[in-house]
Tab-separated table of C-alpha atoms in Angstrom:
chain	number	residue	atom	x	y	z
A	15	MET	CA	69.901	-20.783	-37.968
A	16	SER	CA	70.730	-17.140	-38.524
A	17	GLU	CA	71.732	-14.475	-36.074
A	18	ARG	CA	69.085	-11.910	-35.202
A	19	PRO	CA	69.506	-8.893	-37.509
A	20	GLN	CA	70.377	-5.544	-36.033
A	21	ASN	CA	67.365	-3.260	-35.864
A	22	ASP	CA	67.300	0.372	-34.824
A	23	ASP	CA	63.502	0.573	-34.838
A	24	PRO	CA	61.593	1.194	-31.590
A	25	ASP	CA	60.941	-1.653	-29.181
A	26	PRO	CA	58.682	-4.178	-30.999
A	27	ASN	CA	56.555	-4.515	-27.868
A	28	GLU	CA	55.123	-1.094	-28.646
A	29	ALA	CA	53.742	-2.417	-31.931
A	30	PHE	CA	51.844	-5.393	-30.562
A	31	ASP	CA	48.340	-5.756	-31.905
A	32	GLU	CA	45.332	-6.266	-29.712
A	33	LEU	CA	45.018	-10.008	-29.211
A	34	VAL	CA	41.738	-11.812	-29.828
A	35	GLU	CA	40.667	-14.130	-27.066
A	36	ALA	CA	39.728	-17.166	-29.077
A	37	GLU	CA	39.506	-18.805	-32.441
A	38	THR	CA	37.682	-21.605	-34.097
A	39	THR	CA	38.415	-25.202	-33.426
A	40	ARG	CA	36.928	-28.598	-33.371
A	41	ASP	CA	34.486	-29.819	-30.808
A	42	PRO	CA	34.617	-33.447	-29.645
A	43	ASP	CA	32.225	-35.101	-32.078
A	44	LEU	CA	33.295	-38.572	-33.108
A	45	ALA	CA	30.936	-39.710	-35.868
A	46	VAL	CA	32.613	-40.918	-39.027
A	47	ILE	CA	31.331	-38.389	-41.484
A	48	GLU	CA	29.657	-39.814	-44.523
A	49	ALA	CA	27.031	-37.414	-45.795
A	50	GLY	CA	24.756	-38.549	-48.623
A	51	SER	CA	25.631	-38.652	-52.259
A	52	ARG	CA	23.372	-35.875	-53.498
A	53	THR	CA	25.349	-33.530	-55.741
A	54	LEU	CA	25.030	-29.780	-55.366
A	55	ARG	CA	24.642	-27.860	-58.588
A	56	ALA	CA	27.369	-25.606	-59.953
A	57	GLN	CA	30.199	-26.924	-57.829
A	58	ALA	CA	33.403	-25.092	-58.494
A	59	GLY	CA	36.582	-26.801	-59.577
A	60	PRO	CA	38.286	-29.994	-58.493
A	61	PRO	CA	39.224	-30.565	-54.855
A	62	GLN	CA	42.626	-29.272	-53.777
A	63	GLY	CA	45.098	-31.204	-51.681
A	64	ASP	CA	44.396	-30.655	-47.999
A	65	GLY	CA	45.505	-33.785	-46.192
A	66	ILE	CA	41.964	-35.111	-45.775
A	67	PRO	CA	41.904	-38.731	-46.975
A	68	ALA	CA	38.977	-40.231	-48.874
A	69	ARG	CA	37.532	-43.657	-48.160
A	70	PRO	CA	39.893	-46.473	-49.239
A	71	ALA	CA	39.504	-47.368	-52.908
A	72	ASP	CA	40.106	-51.061	-52.214
A	73	PRO	CA	36.771	-52.578	-51.074
A	74	GLU	CA	38.515	-55.048	-48.776
A	75	VAL	CA	40.481	-52.322	-47.043
A	76	ASP	CA	37.337	-50.203	-46.763
A	77	ARG	CA	35.443	-53.071	-45.137
A	78	ALA	CA	38.295	-53.690	-42.707
A	79	LEU	CA	38.444	-49.994	-41.789
A	80	ARG	CA	34.689	-49.900	-41.228
A	81	ALA	CA	34.998	-52.921	-38.947
A	82	VAL	CA	37.621	-51.117	-36.845
A	83	GLU	CA	35.476	-47.977	-36.780
A	84	ASP	CA	32.503	-50.028	-35.593
A	85	GLU	CA	34.540	-51.661	-32.842
A	86	LEU	CA	35.813	-48.278	-31.646
A	87	ALA	CA	32.333	-46.748	-31.838
A	88	GLY	CA	31.049	-49.507	-29.536
A	89	ARG	CA	33.164	-48.113	-26.723
A	90	TRP	CA	32.531	-45.115	-24.511
A	91	GLY	CA	32.210	-42.047	-26.666
A	92	GLU	CA	34.637	-39.155	-26.684
A	93	THR	CA	32.406	-36.934	-24.578
A	94	LYS	CA	31.833	-39.474	-21.797
A	95	LEU	CA	34.655	-39.098	-19.310
A	96	ASP	CA	35.873	-40.907	-16.236
A	97	PRO	CA	38.403	-38.605	-14.529
A	98	SER	CA	41.340	-41.004	-14.539
A	99	VAL	CA	44.355	-41.876	-16.664
A	100	GLN	CA	44.574	-45.258	-14.940
A	101	ARG	CA	43.254	-47.283	-17.881
A	102	ILE	CA	45.386	-45.647	-20.573
A	103	ALA	CA	48.458	-45.867	-18.309
A	104	ALA	CA	47.825	-49.583	-17.773
A	105	LEU	CA	47.524	-50.194	-21.513
A	106	LEU	CA	50.659	-48.246	-22.362
A	107	ASP	CA	52.564	-50.073	-19.625
A	108	ILE	CA	51.749	-53.380	-21.302
A	109	LEU	CA	52.765	-51.926	-24.663
A	110	GLY	CA	56.164	-50.921	-23.266
A	111	GLU	CA	55.365	-47.227	-22.773
A	112	PRO	CA	55.758	-46.160	-26.411
A	113	GLN	CA	55.060	-42.532	-25.456
A	114	ARG	CA	58.502	-42.402	-23.806
A	115	ALA	CA	60.298	-43.142	-27.083
A	116	TYR	CA	60.265	-39.544	-28.351
A	117	PRO	CA	60.017	-35.963	-27.082
A	118	SER	CA	56.649	-34.274	-27.375
A	119	ILE	CA	54.878	-30.940	-27.587
A	120	HIS	CA	51.540	-31.058	-25.741
A	121	ILE	CA	48.718	-28.652	-26.641
A	122	THR	CA	45.651	-27.694	-24.627
A	123	GLY	CA	43.258	-24.726	-24.600
A	124	THR	CA	39.677	-24.088	-25.679
A	125	ASN	CA	40.122	-22.763	-29.196
A	126	GLY	CA	42.869	-23.030	-31.805
A	127	LYS	CA	44.464	-26.322	-30.787
A	128	THR	CA	44.291	-28.128	-34.116
A	129	SER	CA	45.358	-25.173	-36.255
A	130	THR	CA	48.262	-24.545	-33.878
A	131	ALA	CA	49.228	-28.230	-33.969
A	132	ARG	CA	49.277	-28.176	-37.760
A	133	MET	CA	51.519	-25.106	-37.765
A	134	ILE	CA	53.908	-26.637	-35.229
A	135	GLU	CA	54.048	-29.795	-37.323
A	136	ALA	CA	54.801	-27.809	-40.485
A	137	LEU	CA	57.614	-25.899	-38.797
A	138	LEU	CA	59.237	-29.002	-37.325
A	139	SER	CA	58.969	-30.825	-40.649
A	140	ALA	CA	60.642	-27.903	-42.411
A	141	PHE	CA	63.655	-28.443	-40.151
A	142	ASP	CA	63.855	-32.070	-41.334
A	143	LEU	CA	62.402	-33.647	-38.218
A	144	ARG	CA	60.134	-36.644	-38.567
A	145	THR	CA	56.856	-35.716	-36.897
A	146	GLY	CA	53.861	-37.475	-35.461
A	147	ARG	CA	50.681	-35.461	-34.917
A	148	TYR	CA	47.633	-36.522	-32.912
A	149	THR	CA	44.561	-34.290	-33.144
A	150	SER	CA	40.836	-34.684	-32.630
A	151	PRO	CA	38.178	-35.017	-33.733
A	152	HIS	CA	38.423	-35.686	-37.438
A	153	VAL	CA	36.761	-33.669	-40.181
A	154	GLN	CA	35.934	-36.577	-42.495
A	155	SER	CA	38.117	-39.642	-41.915
A	156	ILE	CA	39.132	-41.180	-38.617
A	157	THR	CA	42.628	-41.724	-40.007
A	158	GLU	CA	43.176	-37.931	-39.982
A	159	ARG	CA	43.700	-38.088	-36.241
A	160	ILE	CA	47.083	-39.820	-36.504
A	161	SER	CA	49.610	-38.254	-38.871
A	162	LEU	CA	53.185	-39.163	-39.720
A	163	ASP	CA	55.405	-36.769	-41.641
A	164	ALA	CA	52.497	-34.299	-41.933
A	165	ALA	CA	50.175	-36.796	-43.636
A	166	PRO	CA	47.425	-38.981	-42.175
A	167	ILE	CA	48.449	-42.602	-41.796
A	168	SER	CA	47.040	-44.908	-44.424
A	169	ALA	CA	43.906	-46.915	-43.809
A	170	GLU	CA	46.056	-50.058	-43.932
A	171	GLN	CA	48.399	-48.766	-41.230
A	172	PHE	CA	45.479	-47.605	-39.105
A	173	ILE	CA	43.933	-51.091	-39.285
A	174	GLU	CA	47.267	-52.794	-38.586
A	175	THR	CA	47.965	-50.547	-35.587
A	176	TYR	CA	44.551	-51.310	-34.127
A	177	ARG	CA	44.944	-55.044	-34.610
A	178	ASP	CA	48.414	-54.984	-33.062
A	179	ILE	CA	47.178	-53.473	-29.801
A	180	ALA	CA	43.680	-55.066	-29.712
A	181	PRO	CA	44.707	-58.126	-27.612
A	182	TYR	CA	46.270	-55.843	-25.007
A	183	VAL	CA	43.210	-53.580	-25.030
A	184	GLU	CA	41.062	-56.623	-24.197
A	185	MET	CA	43.484	-57.570	-21.436
A	186	VAL	CA	43.177	-54.131	-19.802
A	187	ASP	CA	39.399	-54.131	-20.316
A	188	SER	CA	39.155	-57.319	-18.275
A	189	GLN	CA	41.119	-55.804	-15.397
A	190	GLN	CA	39.427	-52.406	-15.097
A	191	GLU	CA	36.072	-51.270	-13.760
A	192	TYR	CA	35.303	-49.631	-17.109
A	193	ARG	CA	36.453	-50.638	-20.572
A	194	LEU	CA	38.891	-48.378	-22.351
A	195	SER	CA	37.068	-45.598	-24.161
A	196	PHE	CA	37.079	-44.743	-27.864
A	197	PHE	CA	39.514	-41.891	-27.251
A	198	GLU	CA	41.788	-43.893	-24.971
A	199	VAL	CA	42.235	-46.630	-27.570
A	200	LEU	CA	42.916	-44.082	-30.315
A	201	THR	CA	45.456	-42.343	-28.093
A	202	ALA	CA	47.284	-45.603	-27.493
A	203	MET	CA	47.224	-46.293	-31.231
A	204	ALA	CA	48.795	-42.907	-31.936
A	205	TYR	CA	51.551	-43.323	-29.360
A	206	ALA	CA	52.308	-46.839	-30.641
A	207	ALA	CA	52.372	-45.691	-34.284
A	208	PHE	CA	54.750	-42.848	-33.415
A	209	ALA	CA	57.136	-45.247	-31.636
A	210	ASP	CA	57.019	-47.768	-34.468
A	211	SER	CA	57.768	-45.123	-37.084
A	212	PRO	CA	59.832	-43.844	-35.221
A	213	VAL	CA	59.256	-40.090	-34.999
A	214	ASP	CA	61.682	-37.429	-33.840
A	215	VAL	CA	58.944	-35.461	-32.059
A	216	ALA	CA	55.221	-35.893	-31.387
A	217	VAL	CA	52.740	-33.009	-31.521
A	218	VAL	CA	49.813	-34.007	-29.318
A	219	GLU	CA	46.497	-32.210	-28.880
A	220	VAL	CA	44.441	-33.003	-25.791
A	221	GLY	CA	40.962	-34.350	-26.338
A	222	MET	CA	39.351	-32.344	-23.550
A	223	GLY	CA	40.781	-30.547	-20.549
A	224	GLY	CA	44.239	-31.638	-19.500
A	225	THR	CA	44.845	-33.302	-16.133
A	226	TRP	CA	42.577	-36.279	-16.749
A	227	ASP	CA	42.816	-36.328	-20.519
A	228	ALA	CA	43.999	-39.636	-21.974
A	229	THR	CA	46.878	-37.891	-23.749
A	230	ASN	CA	48.305	-36.709	-20.432
A	231	VAL	CA	50.529	-39.733	-19.933
A	232	ILE	CA	53.287	-37.901	-21.786
A	233	ASP	CA	55.703	-35.419	-20.273
A	234	GLY	CA	55.719	-32.716	-22.918
A	235	ASP	CA	59.009	-30.852	-23.205
A	236	VAL	CA	56.857	-27.932	-24.347
A	237	ALA	CA	53.321	-27.311	-23.072
A	238	VAL	CA	51.207	-25.042	-25.267
A	239	VAL	CA	48.053	-23.365	-23.960
A	240	THR	CA	45.886	-21.771	-26.643
A	241	PRO	CA	43.167	-19.241	-25.675
A	242	ILE	CA	40.835	-20.434	-22.926
A	243	SER	CA	37.137	-19.607	-22.928
A	244	LEU	CA	33.913	-21.224	-21.744
A	245	ASP	CA	33.178	-24.600	-23.315
A	246	HIS	CA	32.361	-28.033	-21.884
A	247	THR	CA	31.439	-26.236	-18.673
A	248	ASP	CA	29.579	-29.300	-17.371
A	249	ARG	CA	32.866	-31.232	-17.374
A	250	LEU	CA	35.677	-28.702	-16.997
A	251	GLY	CA	34.244	-25.902	-14.853
A	252	GLU	CA	32.001	-22.872	-15.181
A	253	THR	CA	34.647	-20.129	-15.185
A	254	PRO	CA	37.875	-19.589	-17.155
A	255	GLU	CA	39.745	-19.985	-13.874
A	256	GLN	CA	38.230	-23.418	-13.194
A	257	ILE	CA	38.788	-24.562	-16.775
A	258	ALA	CA	42.398	-23.357	-16.619
A	259	GLY	CA	42.902	-25.416	-13.476
A	260	GLU	CA	42.001	-28.578	-15.367
A	261	LYS	CA	44.017	-27.648	-18.452
A	262	SER	CA	47.108	-26.663	-16.452
A	263	GLY	CA	47.647	-30.351	-15.707
A	264	ILE	CA	49.674	-30.769	-18.904
A	265	ILE	CA	52.409	-28.487	-17.523
A	266	LYS	CA	55.139	-30.800	-16.284
A	267	LYS	CA	58.300	-30.287	-14.262
A	268	ASP	CA	61.033	-28.322	-16.049
A	269	ALA	CA	58.928	-27.901	-19.193
A	270	THR	CA	58.558	-24.693	-21.169
A	271	VAL	CA	55.019	-23.289	-21.209
A	272	VAL	CA	53.987	-21.282	-24.271
A	273	LEU	CA	50.993	-19.282	-23.142
A	274	ALA	CA	48.659	-17.601	-25.621
A	275	GLN	CA	46.849	-14.435	-24.559
A	276	GLN	CA	44.442	-15.467	-21.779
A	277	PRO	CA	41.780	-14.030	-19.483
A	278	VAL	CA	43.585	-12.712	-16.403
A	279	ASP	CA	42.177	-15.313	-14.013
A	280	ALA	CA	43.064	-18.163	-16.376
A	281	ALA	CA	46.591	-16.821	-16.871
A	282	SER	CA	47.056	-16.597	-13.101
A	283	VAL	CA	46.221	-20.279	-12.699
A	284	MET	CA	48.674	-21.251	-15.436
A	285	LEU	CA	51.479	-19.141	-13.984
A	286	LYS	CA	50.902	-20.572	-10.522
A	287	ARG	CA	51.124	-24.107	-11.899
A	288	ALA	CA	54.335	-23.226	-13.739
A	289	VAL	CA	55.900	-21.970	-10.509
A	290	GLU	CA	54.855	-25.138	-8.667
A	291	VAL	CA	56.603	-27.429	-11.159
A	292	ASP	CA	59.525	-25.110	-11.942
A	293	ALA	CA	58.486	-24.638	-15.571
A	294	THR	CA	59.643	-21.744	-17.750
A	295	VAL	CA	56.914	-19.507	-19.177
A	296	ALA	CA	56.775	-17.626	-22.478
A	297	ARG	CA	53.765	-15.289	-22.682
A	298	GLU	CA	52.125	-13.907	-25.796
A	299	GLY	CA	52.324	-10.127	-25.710
A	300	MET	CA	55.439	-10.252	-23.523
A	301	GLU	CA	58.071	-12.705	-24.757
A	302	PHE	CA	56.539	-13.251	-28.188
A	303	GLY	CA	53.616	-12.135	-30.323
A	304	VAL	CA	52.282	-10.603	-33.531
A	305	LEU	CA	54.045	-7.361	-34.471
A	306	SER	CA	52.022	-6.636	-37.595
A	307	ARG	CA	49.573	-8.264	-39.961
A	308	GLU	CA	48.051	-7.271	-43.278
A	309	VAL	CA	45.323	-8.990	-45.260
A	310	ALA	CA	46.793	-10.555	-48.412
A	311	VAL	CA	45.406	-12.533	-51.326
A	312	GLY	CA	44.719	-16.020	-50.018
A	313	GLY	CA	45.642	-15.237	-46.425
A	314	GLN	CA	47.701	-12.648	-44.570
A	315	MET	CA	51.225	-11.259	-44.291
A	316	LEU	CA	52.731	-11.240	-40.811
A	317	THR	CA	55.671	-9.997	-38.863
A	318	LEU	CA	56.104	-12.178	-35.808
A	319	ARG	CA	58.294	-11.726	-32.803
A	320	GLY	CA	59.600	-15.001	-31.525
A	321	LEU	CA	61.652	-15.859	-28.483
A	322	GLY	CA	64.846	-15.190	-30.433
A	323	GLY	CA	63.918	-12.144	-32.478
A	324	GLU	CA	61.797	-10.898	-35.366
A	325	TYR	CA	60.506	-12.854	-38.351
A	326	PRO	CA	59.272	-10.436	-41.042
A	327	GLU	CA	57.245	-11.091	-44.190
A	328	ILE	CA	55.665	-14.374	-43.153
A	329	PHE	CA	52.839	-15.367	-45.497
A	330	LEU	CA	50.144	-17.423	-43.778
A	331	PRO	CA	47.518	-18.896	-46.132
A	332	LEU	CA	44.822	-18.798	-43.429
A	333	TYR	CA	42.294	-16.070	-42.658
A	334	GLY	CA	41.671	-14.142	-39.460
A	335	ALA	CA	43.544	-12.409	-36.663
A	336	HIS	CA	43.087	-15.523	-34.532
A	337	GLN	CA	45.190	-17.540	-36.980
A	338	ALA	CA	47.946	-14.919	-36.847
A	339	HIS	CA	48.076	-15.359	-33.086
A	340	ASN	CA	48.039	-19.136	-33.471
A	341	ALA	CA	51.050	-18.724	-35.762
A	342	ALA	CA	52.895	-16.711	-33.108
A	343	VAL	CA	52.173	-19.406	-30.520
A	344	ALA	CA	53.309	-22.169	-32.883
A	345	LEU	CA	56.543	-20.356	-33.680
A	346	ALA	CA	57.313	-19.800	-29.996
A	347	ALA	CA	56.611	-23.470	-29.258
A	348	VAL	CA	59.052	-24.629	-31.931
A	349	GLU	CA	61.667	-22.126	-30.792
A	350	ALA	CA	61.265	-23.408	-27.237
A	351	PHE	CA	61.636	-26.993	-28.464
A	352	PHE	CA	64.929	-26.029	-30.143
A	353	GLY	CA	66.119	-24.175	-27.040
A	354	VAL	CA	65.755	-20.659	-28.416
A	355	GLY	CA	65.362	-18.188	-25.567
A	356	SER	CA	67.019	-20.429	-23.006
A	357	ASP	CA	70.139	-22.031	-24.491
A	358	HIS	CA	70.692	-19.293	-27.054
A	359	ALA	CA	69.078	-16.087	-28.340
A	360	ARG	CA	69.024	-16.482	-32.107
A	361	THR	CA	66.243	-16.615	-34.624
A	362	LEU	CA	65.590	-19.803	-36.524
A	363	ASP	CA	66.387	-19.711	-40.238
A	364	LEU	CA	63.998	-17.162	-41.720
A	365	ASP	CA	63.617	-18.772	-45.147
A	366	THR	CA	62.738	-22.106	-43.541
A	367	ILE	CA	60.146	-20.459	-41.306
A	368	ARG	CA	58.634	-18.641	-44.280
A	369	SER	CA	58.368	-21.747	-46.428
A	370	ALA	CA	56.839	-23.752	-43.574
A	371	PHE	CA	54.107	-21.230	-42.792
A	372	ALA	CA	53.343	-20.747	-46.492
A	373	ALA	CA	52.545	-24.470	-46.754
A	374	VAL	CA	50.166	-24.632	-43.771
A	375	SER	CA	46.580	-25.758	-44.247
A	376	SER	CA	43.770	-26.175	-41.737
A	377	PRO	CA	40.726	-27.832	-43.312
A	378	GLY	CA	37.393	-26.601	-42.040
A	379	ARG	CA	38.816	-23.317	-40.761
A	380	MET	CA	37.710	-20.436	-42.984
A	381	GLU	CA	38.035	-22.893	-45.857
A	382	VAL	CA	36.709	-21.874	-49.273
A	383	VAL	CA	35.097	-24.864	-51.019
A	384	ARG	CA	33.276	-23.101	-53.842
A	385	ARG	CA	33.182	-19.850	-55.797
A	386	SER	CA	30.279	-17.943	-57.374
A	387	PRO	CA	28.808	-17.732	-54.863
A	388	THR	CA	31.656	-18.269	-52.443
A	389	VAL	CA	30.988	-20.964	-49.828
A	390	VAL	CA	33.187	-20.892	-46.726
A	391	LEU	CA	33.348	-23.594	-44.047
A	392	ASP	CA	34.317	-22.880	-40.453
A	393	ALA	CA	34.090	-25.300	-37.535
A	394	ALA	CA	33.332	-22.667	-34.884
A	395	HIS	CA	31.096	-24.191	-32.226
A	396	ASN	CA	31.222	-21.897	-29.185
A	397	PRO	CA	30.667	-18.141	-28.756
A	398	ALA	CA	34.372	-17.288	-28.639
A	399	GLY	CA	35.017	-19.235	-31.819
A	400	ALA	CA	31.992	-17.644	-33.470
A	401	ARG	CA	33.224	-14.144	-32.651
A	402	ALA	CA	36.622	-14.930	-34.153
A	403	ALA	CA	34.997	-16.447	-37.248
A	404	ALA	CA	32.697	-13.450	-37.688
A	405	GLU	CA	35.645	-11.075	-37.523
A	406	ALA	CA	37.683	-13.202	-39.912
A	407	VAL	CA	35.018	-13.618	-42.585
A	408	THR	CA	34.232	-9.898	-42.470
A	409	GLU	CA	37.875	-8.902	-42.793
A	410	ALA	CA	38.932	-11.446	-45.399
A	411	PHE	CA	35.945	-11.549	-47.734
A	412	GLY	CA	33.882	-8.381	-47.348
A	413	PHE	CA	30.719	-10.054	-48.624
A	414	SER	CA	27.928	-7.708	-49.699
A	415	ARG	CA	25.489	-10.221	-48.230
A	416	LEU	CA	26.249	-13.292	-46.147
A	417	VAL	CA	23.948	-16.263	-45.608
A	418	GLY	CA	24.670	-18.597	-42.717
A	419	VAL	CA	24.109	-22.343	-42.574
A	420	VAL	CA	24.164	-23.493	-38.968
A	421	GLY	CA	24.044	-27.041	-37.643
A	422	ALA	CA	24.992	-27.098	-33.972
A	423	SER	CA	25.341	-29.621	-31.166
A	424	GLY	CA	22.663	-29.562	-28.497
A	425	ASP	CA	25.121	-29.279	-25.598
A	426	LYS	CA	26.616	-25.960	-26.738
A	427	ASP	CA	25.792	-22.329	-25.920
A	428	VAL	CA	23.734	-21.986	-29.090
A	429	ARG	CA	22.262	-18.588	-28.227
A	430	GLY	CA	25.684	-17.077	-27.576
A	431	PHE	CA	26.942	-18.654	-30.781
A	432	LEU	CA	24.115	-17.217	-32.902
A	433	GLU	CA	24.380	-13.795	-31.276
A	434	ALA	CA	27.988	-13.573	-32.424
A	435	PHE	CA	26.869	-14.001	-36.047
A	436	GLU	CA	23.727	-11.877	-35.913
A	437	PRO	CA	25.432	-8.660	-37.088
A	438	ILE	CA	26.857	-10.297	-40.222
A	439	PHE	CA	24.253	-12.855	-41.350
A	440	ALA	CA	21.558	-11.417	-43.615
A	441	GLU	CA	19.710	-14.725	-43.311
A	442	VAL	CA	20.423	-17.976	-41.536
A	443	VAL	CA	19.397	-21.475	-42.626
A	444	VAL	CA	19.267	-23.818	-39.645
A	445	THR	CA	19.775	-27.529	-40.136
A	446	ARG	CA	21.317	-30.558	-38.482
A	447	ASN	CA	24.172	-32.961	-39.083
A	448	SER	CA	24.183	-36.738	-38.699
A	449	SER	CA	25.534	-36.807	-35.146
A	450	HIS	CA	23.291	-38.044	-32.347
A	451	ARG	CA	24.378	-34.908	-30.491
A	452	ALA	CA	22.976	-32.586	-33.162
A	453	MET	CA	20.391	-30.075	-31.990
A	454	ASP	CA	16.896	-30.573	-33.412
A	455	PRO	CA	16.401	-28.072	-36.268
A	456	ASP	CA	13.096	-26.814	-34.897
A	457	GLU	CA	14.643	-26.190	-31.486
A	458	LEU	CA	17.572	-24.458	-33.109
A	459	ALA	CA	15.183	-22.396	-35.231
A	460	ALA	CA	13.281	-21.272	-32.139
A	461	VAL	CA	16.471	-19.830	-30.665
A	462	ALA	CA	17.473	-18.359	-34.036
A	463	VAL	CA	14.118	-16.575	-34.391
A	464	GLU	CA	14.655	-14.924	-31.000
A	465	VAL	CA	18.093	-13.720	-32.144
A	466	PHE	CA	17.487	-12.882	-35.823
A	467	GLY	CA	13.725	-12.464	-36.150
A	468	ALA	CA	11.435	-14.855	-38.007
A	469	GLU	CA	11.893	-13.199	-41.397
A	470	ARG	CA	15.648	-13.981	-41.406
A	471	VAL	CA	15.396	-17.655	-40.408
A	472	GLN	CA	14.768	-20.643	-42.669
A	473	VAL	CA	14.590	-24.276	-41.533
A	474	GLU	CA	15.929	-27.136	-43.667
A	475	PRO	CA	16.280	-30.392	-41.679
A	476	ARG	CA	18.588	-31.967	-44.288
A	477	LEU	CA	22.038	-30.470	-44.677
A	478	ASP	CA	22.056	-30.869	-48.456
A	479	ASP	CA	18.763	-28.976	-48.670
A	480	ALA	CA	20.152	-26.308	-46.342
A	481	LEU	CA	23.182	-25.793	-48.568
A	482	GLU	CA	20.979	-25.559	-51.656
A	483	ALA	CA	18.714	-23.043	-49.938
A	484	ALA	CA	21.628	-20.879	-48.778
A	485	ILE	CA	23.250	-20.881	-52.210
A	486	THR	CA	19.919	-19.903	-53.770
A	487	LEU	CA	19.554	-17.021	-51.303
A	488	ALA	CA	23.094	-15.848	-52.072
A	489	GLU	CA	22.462	-16.033	-55.819
A	490	GLU	CA	19.374	-13.847	-55.597
A	491	GLU	CA	21.596	-10.775	-55.749
A	492	GLY	CA	23.120	-11.857	-59.048
A	493	GLU	CA	26.315	-13.489	-60.208
A	494	PHE	CA	28.561	-10.501	-59.487
A	495	SER	CA	26.933	-9.313	-56.274
A	496	GLY	CA	29.615	-10.484	-53.852
A	497	ALA	CA	27.230	-12.562	-51.745
A	498	GLY	CA	28.520	-15.594	-49.869
A	499	VAL	CA	27.606	-18.534	-47.643
A	500	LEU	CA	29.222	-19.502	-44.329
A	501	VAL	CA	28.637	-23.045	-43.056
A	502	THR	CA	29.370	-23.413	-39.358
A	503	GLY	CA	28.264	-24.731	-35.955
A	504	SER	CA	30.129	-28.024	-35.602
A	505	VAL	CA	33.017	-29.972	-37.073
A	506	ILE	CA	30.487	-32.620	-38.080
A	507	THR	CA	28.437	-30.067	-40.005
A	508	VAL	CA	31.580	-28.804	-41.716
A	509	GLY	CA	32.819	-32.301	-42.536
A	510	GLU	CA	29.537	-33.331	-44.096
A	511	ALA	CA	29.339	-30.074	-46.025
A	512	ARG	CA	32.831	-30.723	-47.407
A	513	LEU	CA	31.678	-34.040	-48.801
A	514	LEU	CA	28.521	-32.542	-50.264
A	515	MET	CA	30.597	-29.824	-51.903
A	516	GLY	CA	32.831	-32.399	-53.536
A	517	ARG	CA	35.789	-32.251	-51.139
A	518	GLY	CA	35.606	-35.832	-49.922
C-alpha cells in the first residue's frame, strides 16, 4: 500500500460526474446456450480470451456434463421462487456449512452486479488473494457461474462437485415440502467448491432480490448494492422502495455497505437497514466516486476517488459511464474489505489497482465480436439497462448508422426497453432466442412497430437469420460507412449470438 499523495487541488467532491442510474446486466435465464451451427459470413478474426469456456472436448466429459445439466434443469427454474432460505440452509448444514469457511463480499442490485463482481474479483486477485466468484446466469456455459482464481471451474470439477453433494441434496429433498431448486443446488455447489479449494474470499452475486435469495445464507463482510431500478416487479415489488426493501436483506450486522448511486427512496431504505444492524455505509458521490473519465481506445481512462484517496489514470477496457461507476463501487468494496476508511486512511497500491482494472473483462457487455461492420453484444434487458447501453454505444462508437437485433423475454418491460433505443436505432430486427421465456417475434414486432414505425422494423424468427439481416442492412452504406449492429434484449440472445459469431 502507498500513502495518499499530497494534493493542493480543490476538493474532489466538486468534480464528481453526474451518475447514471443503471447499467446492463444479466437477467435470470437459465437455458444452456447452444445455438445452431450455421456460420455467418465474413466473421472477423479468431476469438479472444474472455473466460467463457467451450463445451468439453472429451466426449465422455461432455456427456457427463450434459447429464448434470439435465438433472439440474429438471428442478424448479431460476425464476420460480419460494420465499425461504430454509431448504438451502438445511443442505448447507448437512454439508458442514462450507459458506462459513471464508469471508465474503455479497452483491445485490438491479443492474451491474456481474460486471462489478468481475472487477472486485480482479482487484482481489491482484493482491494475491485466492478468489471464488459466483454469478448468474451464464452467457454460454453453466460452468461460468462458479469461478476459482478468476477462471471458471473445469467441467470435470463441476461434475465432481455436483456428484459429491447429490446424495445430500436428495436427503434434503425428501424432508422438505418442495425439492431444492436449480439455483439452490448451484449455490450449494459454489459454496462447497470454494471451501474445498479453499479460497481466501468469495465474491457472491445474488440471483434475485436479497432477503430470500438462496445466496443469503452468508454473512458478507461487505455488502454491495449496485443501482436499483424496476425489474422483476411481480416478485420484488413495484417501486424502487419496495425492491430496495427486499435487496437490503443482504446487509448484515457490523458489515460495511458500499452503496452505488440510488433513487432517493431506495437509498433511504438501505440507510435505514444499515442503522438497524449497525452497519457502516459508504455512499457513491459522498465517500467515493468517479472524479473524471475520458473515452480511450478500447475503453476509458478514469480517475477514481476511493475510501482512502485518489486513484488517477486507471484504464478500464469496458465502455460506458455505467462501467466507470461500477469500477468506483468495486474499488470501494475492495478497500472496505481491506479496512481502508475504517482501520486506516491510505490508498491501496496504485500500480496494482491499475494493472487489475486493465485486465478486467465482462463478456456480453458492450462486447465487440466482429469488425466491418462492427457487431456489438450487450445483455441489457430492462429500460434502465437499455438507456445505459444506448448512451454507451453512442459515446464509444459513434456509428453513422446503427441496426438493432432484439430478442427479449416475454416477462420484461419490452416497450420501455425499445423506447430507450428508438433514438439510436435506424432499423431494428426483432427475433427470438431458444429460451421458453422468449417473447414471440410477431408480438415483439407489434410493439416495435408502435415505437419505431413499420418501415424501421424487420422480423426474423431465427436468430441466425436476424444477424444476417442486420449485417446486410449495415453493409448497405458501404465498407467504410461506419455502420454497426447492436445485439441486445437478453443474456440468452447475447450468448447465442456469441456462438453464432464464432465466440463459443
